Short mmCIF file of C-alpha atoms in Angstrom, two decimals:
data_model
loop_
_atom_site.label_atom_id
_atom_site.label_comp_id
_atom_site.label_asym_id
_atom_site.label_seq_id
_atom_site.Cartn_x
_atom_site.Cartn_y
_atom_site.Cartn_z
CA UNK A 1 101.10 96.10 136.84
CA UNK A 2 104.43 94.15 136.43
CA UNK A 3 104.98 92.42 139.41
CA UNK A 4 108.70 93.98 139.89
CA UNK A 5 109.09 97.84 140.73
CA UNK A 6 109.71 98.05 136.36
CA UNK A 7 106.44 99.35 135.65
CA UNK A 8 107.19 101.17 132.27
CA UNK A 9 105.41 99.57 128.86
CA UNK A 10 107.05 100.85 125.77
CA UNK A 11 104.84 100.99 122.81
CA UNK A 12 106.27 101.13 119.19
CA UNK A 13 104.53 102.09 115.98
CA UNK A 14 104.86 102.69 112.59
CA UNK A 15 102.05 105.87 112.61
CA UNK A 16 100.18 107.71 115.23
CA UNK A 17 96.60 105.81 115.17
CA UNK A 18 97.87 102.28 115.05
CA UNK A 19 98.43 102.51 118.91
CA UNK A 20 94.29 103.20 119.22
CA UNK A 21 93.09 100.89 116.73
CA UNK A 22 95.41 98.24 118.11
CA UNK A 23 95.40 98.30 121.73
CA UNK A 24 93.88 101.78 122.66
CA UNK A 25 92.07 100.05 125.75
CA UNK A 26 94.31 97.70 126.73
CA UNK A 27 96.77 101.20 127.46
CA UNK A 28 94.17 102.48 129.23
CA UNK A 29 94.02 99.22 131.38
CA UNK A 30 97.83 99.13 132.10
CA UNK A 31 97.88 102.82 133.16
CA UNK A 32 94.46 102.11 135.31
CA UNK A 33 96.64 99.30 136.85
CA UNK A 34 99.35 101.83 137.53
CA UNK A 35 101.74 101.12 134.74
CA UNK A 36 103.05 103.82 133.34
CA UNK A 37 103.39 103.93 129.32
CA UNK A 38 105.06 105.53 126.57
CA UNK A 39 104.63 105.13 122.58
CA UNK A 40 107.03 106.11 119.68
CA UNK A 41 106.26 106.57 116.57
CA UNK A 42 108.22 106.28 113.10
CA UNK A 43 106.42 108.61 110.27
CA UNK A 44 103.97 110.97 110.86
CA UNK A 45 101.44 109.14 109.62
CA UNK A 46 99.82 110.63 106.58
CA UNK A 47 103.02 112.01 104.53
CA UNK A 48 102.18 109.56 101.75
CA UNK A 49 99.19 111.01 100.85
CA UNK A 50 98.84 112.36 97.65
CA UNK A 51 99.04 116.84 97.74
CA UNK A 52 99.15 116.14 101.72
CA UNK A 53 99.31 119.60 103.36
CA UNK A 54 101.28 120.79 106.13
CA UNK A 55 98.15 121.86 107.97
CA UNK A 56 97.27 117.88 108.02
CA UNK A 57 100.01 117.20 109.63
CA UNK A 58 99.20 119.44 112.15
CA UNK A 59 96.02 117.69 112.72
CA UNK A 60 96.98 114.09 113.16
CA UNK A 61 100.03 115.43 115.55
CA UNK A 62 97.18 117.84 117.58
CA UNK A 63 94.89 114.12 117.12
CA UNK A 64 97.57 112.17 118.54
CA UNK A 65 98.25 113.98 121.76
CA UNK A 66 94.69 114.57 122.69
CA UNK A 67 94.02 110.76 122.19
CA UNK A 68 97.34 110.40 124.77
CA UNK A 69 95.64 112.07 126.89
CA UNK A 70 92.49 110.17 126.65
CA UNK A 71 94.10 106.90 127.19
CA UNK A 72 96.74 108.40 129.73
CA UNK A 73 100.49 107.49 127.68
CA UNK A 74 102.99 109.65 126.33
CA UNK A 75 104.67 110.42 123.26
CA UNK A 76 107.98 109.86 123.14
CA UNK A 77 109.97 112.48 120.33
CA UNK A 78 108.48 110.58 116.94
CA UNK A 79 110.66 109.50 114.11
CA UNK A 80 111.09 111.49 110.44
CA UNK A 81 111.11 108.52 108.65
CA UNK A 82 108.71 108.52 105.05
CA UNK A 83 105.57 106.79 105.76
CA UNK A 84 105.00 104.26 103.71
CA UNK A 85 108.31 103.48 102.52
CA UNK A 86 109.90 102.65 105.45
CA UNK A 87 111.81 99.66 103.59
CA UNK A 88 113.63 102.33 102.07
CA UNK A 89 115.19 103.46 104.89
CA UNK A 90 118.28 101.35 105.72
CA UNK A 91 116.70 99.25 108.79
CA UNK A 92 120.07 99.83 110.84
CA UNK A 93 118.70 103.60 111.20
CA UNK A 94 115.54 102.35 112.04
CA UNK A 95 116.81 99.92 114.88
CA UNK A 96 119.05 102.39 116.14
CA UNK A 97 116.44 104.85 116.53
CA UNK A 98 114.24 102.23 118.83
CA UNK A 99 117.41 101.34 120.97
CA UNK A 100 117.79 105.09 121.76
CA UNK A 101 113.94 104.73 123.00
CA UNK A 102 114.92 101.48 124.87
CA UNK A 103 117.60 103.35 127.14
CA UNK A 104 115.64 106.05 127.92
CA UNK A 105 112.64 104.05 128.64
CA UNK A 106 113.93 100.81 130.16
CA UNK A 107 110.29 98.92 129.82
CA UNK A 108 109.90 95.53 130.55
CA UNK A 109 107.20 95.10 128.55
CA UNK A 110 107.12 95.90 124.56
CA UNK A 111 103.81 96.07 122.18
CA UNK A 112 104.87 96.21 118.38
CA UNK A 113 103.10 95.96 115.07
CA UNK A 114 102.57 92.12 113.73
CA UNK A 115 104.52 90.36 111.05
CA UNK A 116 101.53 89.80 109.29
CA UNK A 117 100.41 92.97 108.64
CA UNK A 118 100.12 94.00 105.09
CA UNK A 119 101.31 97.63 105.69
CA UNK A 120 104.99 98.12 104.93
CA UNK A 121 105.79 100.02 107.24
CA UNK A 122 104.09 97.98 110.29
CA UNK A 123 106.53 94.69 108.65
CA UNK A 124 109.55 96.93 108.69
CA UNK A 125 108.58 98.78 112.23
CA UNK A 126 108.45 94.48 113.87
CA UNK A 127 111.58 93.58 112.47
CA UNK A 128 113.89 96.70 113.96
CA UNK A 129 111.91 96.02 117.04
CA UNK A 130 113.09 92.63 117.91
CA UNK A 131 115.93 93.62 116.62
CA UNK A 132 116.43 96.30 118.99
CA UNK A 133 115.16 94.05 121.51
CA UNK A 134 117.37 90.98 120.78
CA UNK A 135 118.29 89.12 123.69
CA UNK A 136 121.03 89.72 125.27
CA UNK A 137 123.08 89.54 128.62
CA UNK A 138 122.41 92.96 131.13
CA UNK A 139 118.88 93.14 129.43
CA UNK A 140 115.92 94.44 131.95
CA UNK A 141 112.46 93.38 129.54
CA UNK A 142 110.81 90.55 130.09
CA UNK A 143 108.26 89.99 127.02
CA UNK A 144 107.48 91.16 123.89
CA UNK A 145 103.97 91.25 122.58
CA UNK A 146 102.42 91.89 119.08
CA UNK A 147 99.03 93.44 118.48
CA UNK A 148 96.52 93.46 115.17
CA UNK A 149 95.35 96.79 113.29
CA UNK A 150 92.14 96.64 111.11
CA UNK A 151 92.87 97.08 107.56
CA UNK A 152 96.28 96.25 107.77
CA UNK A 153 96.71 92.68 109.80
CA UNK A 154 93.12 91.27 108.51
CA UNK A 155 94.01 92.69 104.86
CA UNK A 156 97.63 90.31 105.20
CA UNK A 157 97.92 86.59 103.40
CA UNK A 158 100.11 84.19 103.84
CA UNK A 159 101.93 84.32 100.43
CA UNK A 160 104.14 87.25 101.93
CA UNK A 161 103.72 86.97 105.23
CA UNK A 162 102.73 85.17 108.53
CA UNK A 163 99.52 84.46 109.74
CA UNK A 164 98.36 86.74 113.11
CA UNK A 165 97.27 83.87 115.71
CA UNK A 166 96.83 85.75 119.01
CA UNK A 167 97.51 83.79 122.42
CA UNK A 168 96.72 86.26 124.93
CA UNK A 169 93.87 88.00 125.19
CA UNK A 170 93.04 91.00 127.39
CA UNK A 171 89.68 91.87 128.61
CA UNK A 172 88.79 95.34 127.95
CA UNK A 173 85.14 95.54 128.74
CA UNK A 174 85.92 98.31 131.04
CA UNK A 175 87.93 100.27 128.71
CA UNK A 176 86.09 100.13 125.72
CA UNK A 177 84.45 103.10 126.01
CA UNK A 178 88.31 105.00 126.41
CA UNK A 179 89.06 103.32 123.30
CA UNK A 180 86.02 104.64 121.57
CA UNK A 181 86.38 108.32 122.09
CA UNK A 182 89.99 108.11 121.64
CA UNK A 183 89.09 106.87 118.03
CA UNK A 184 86.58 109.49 117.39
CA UNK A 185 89.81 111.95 118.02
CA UNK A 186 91.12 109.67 115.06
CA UNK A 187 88.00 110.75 112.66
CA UNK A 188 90.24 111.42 109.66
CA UNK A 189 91.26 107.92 110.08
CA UNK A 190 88.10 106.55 110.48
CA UNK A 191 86.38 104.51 107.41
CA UNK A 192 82.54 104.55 106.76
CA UNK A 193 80.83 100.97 107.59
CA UNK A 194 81.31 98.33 106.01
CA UNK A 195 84.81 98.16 106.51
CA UNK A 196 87.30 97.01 108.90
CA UNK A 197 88.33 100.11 110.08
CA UNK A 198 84.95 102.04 110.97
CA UNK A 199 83.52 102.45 114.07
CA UNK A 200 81.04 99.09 113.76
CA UNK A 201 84.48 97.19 112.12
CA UNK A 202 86.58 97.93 115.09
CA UNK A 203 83.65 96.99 118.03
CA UNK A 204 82.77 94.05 115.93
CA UNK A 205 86.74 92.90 116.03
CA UNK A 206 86.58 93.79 120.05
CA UNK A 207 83.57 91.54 120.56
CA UNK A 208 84.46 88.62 118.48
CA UNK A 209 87.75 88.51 120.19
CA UNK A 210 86.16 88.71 123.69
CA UNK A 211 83.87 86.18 122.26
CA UNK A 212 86.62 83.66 121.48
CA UNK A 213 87.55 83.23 124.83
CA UNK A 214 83.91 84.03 126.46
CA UNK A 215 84.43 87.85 127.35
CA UNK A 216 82.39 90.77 125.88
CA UNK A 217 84.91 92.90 124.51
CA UNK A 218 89.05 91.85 124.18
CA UNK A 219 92.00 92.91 122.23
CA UNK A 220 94.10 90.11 121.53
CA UNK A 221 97.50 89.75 121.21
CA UNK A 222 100.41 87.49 119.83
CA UNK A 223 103.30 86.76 122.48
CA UNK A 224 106.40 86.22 120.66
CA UNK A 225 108.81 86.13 123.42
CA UNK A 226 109.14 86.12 127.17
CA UNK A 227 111.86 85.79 129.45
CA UNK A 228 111.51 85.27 133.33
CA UNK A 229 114.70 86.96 135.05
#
């Protein structure tokens, strides 16, 4: 828990999922610590698939809140913007829709998609963020933090974007488990092994992070900015 009586954690995505595959067990963590944390999301996730039915939509929303409730945030009202052509939006809409978030909210701490991700949206999502969250006088947050998604940040190369080189990591041997049946709520999204993005993929990423810096199981993260009040 922050420190301060500002215990609210504001977590902004491009699609419902990327908060579970990214830091599913860290949220579990920060509301186990008694933080209390919310998550907004721009598309609804799938709308880009080809012949994509109404009645999938349905799913992933009905996926999404039961996997909220599994890792104990909350939903904020998500965005209408077209998944996976966020870049077509003008970003001004885009930023103004996170600010509204950011006044209701008030967080002190922010968790957004990385730079380095190869997913348009995810790019386009980090840039309105720190936009949004530009510093400025009257401000209440105190850090901003980026996370990694399998198949999006590992699939990324430097010739278009940044490299993801996490400096805080988070030990979620406790709340792996959390994370795990949150992400079997997310079985649509779910790849078959080998890949990045199944079951194996996403353990394997939690223990070779945790390995890195000798825990079993971490989700690591990229601190772009912090500011001590």
């Amino acid at each position: 828990m922050n420190n301060d009586t500002n215990n609210k954690v504001l977590i902004i995505v491009a699609h419902t999922d990327d908060e579970t595959l990214g830091l599913g067990a860290t949220i579990a963590k920060h509301v186990s610590n008694g933080d209390k944390v919310y998550a907004l999301s721009m598309t609804n996730g799938i709308g880009a698939r080809e012949n994509v039915k109404q009645e999938e939509i349905d799913i992933r929303a009905k996926a999404a809140y039961e996997a909220s409730n599994v890792l104990g945030f909350k939903w904020l009202k998500g965005g209408n913007f077209p998944d996976n052509a966020m870049d077509s939006v003008p970003v001004l809409n885009i930023i103004k829709f996170i600010e509204e978030a950011k006044k209701e909210i008030e967080p002190y701490l922010i968790y957004t998609h990385s730079s380095a991700d190869l997913n348009i949206d995810h790019r386009v999502v980090n840039q309105a963020t720190f936009t949004a969250f530009r510093p400025q006088d009257k401000e209440i947050w105190q850090e901003i933090r980026t996370f990694e998604v399998p198949s999006s940040t590992d699939y990324g190369h430097k010739s278009i974007t940044n490299s993801f080189s996490p400096n805080l990591y988070i030990n979620i041997s406790e709340w792996w488990n959390k994370k795990l049946c949150a992400l079997q709520i997310y079985s649509n999204e779910i790849r078959k092994s080998p890949h990045s993005r199944s079951i194996a993929g996403i353990e394997n990423l939690a223990k070779y992070r945790g390995n890195q810096v000798g825990l079993s199981y971490a989700e690591a993260f990229e601190i772009i900015r912090k500011i001590e009040r």
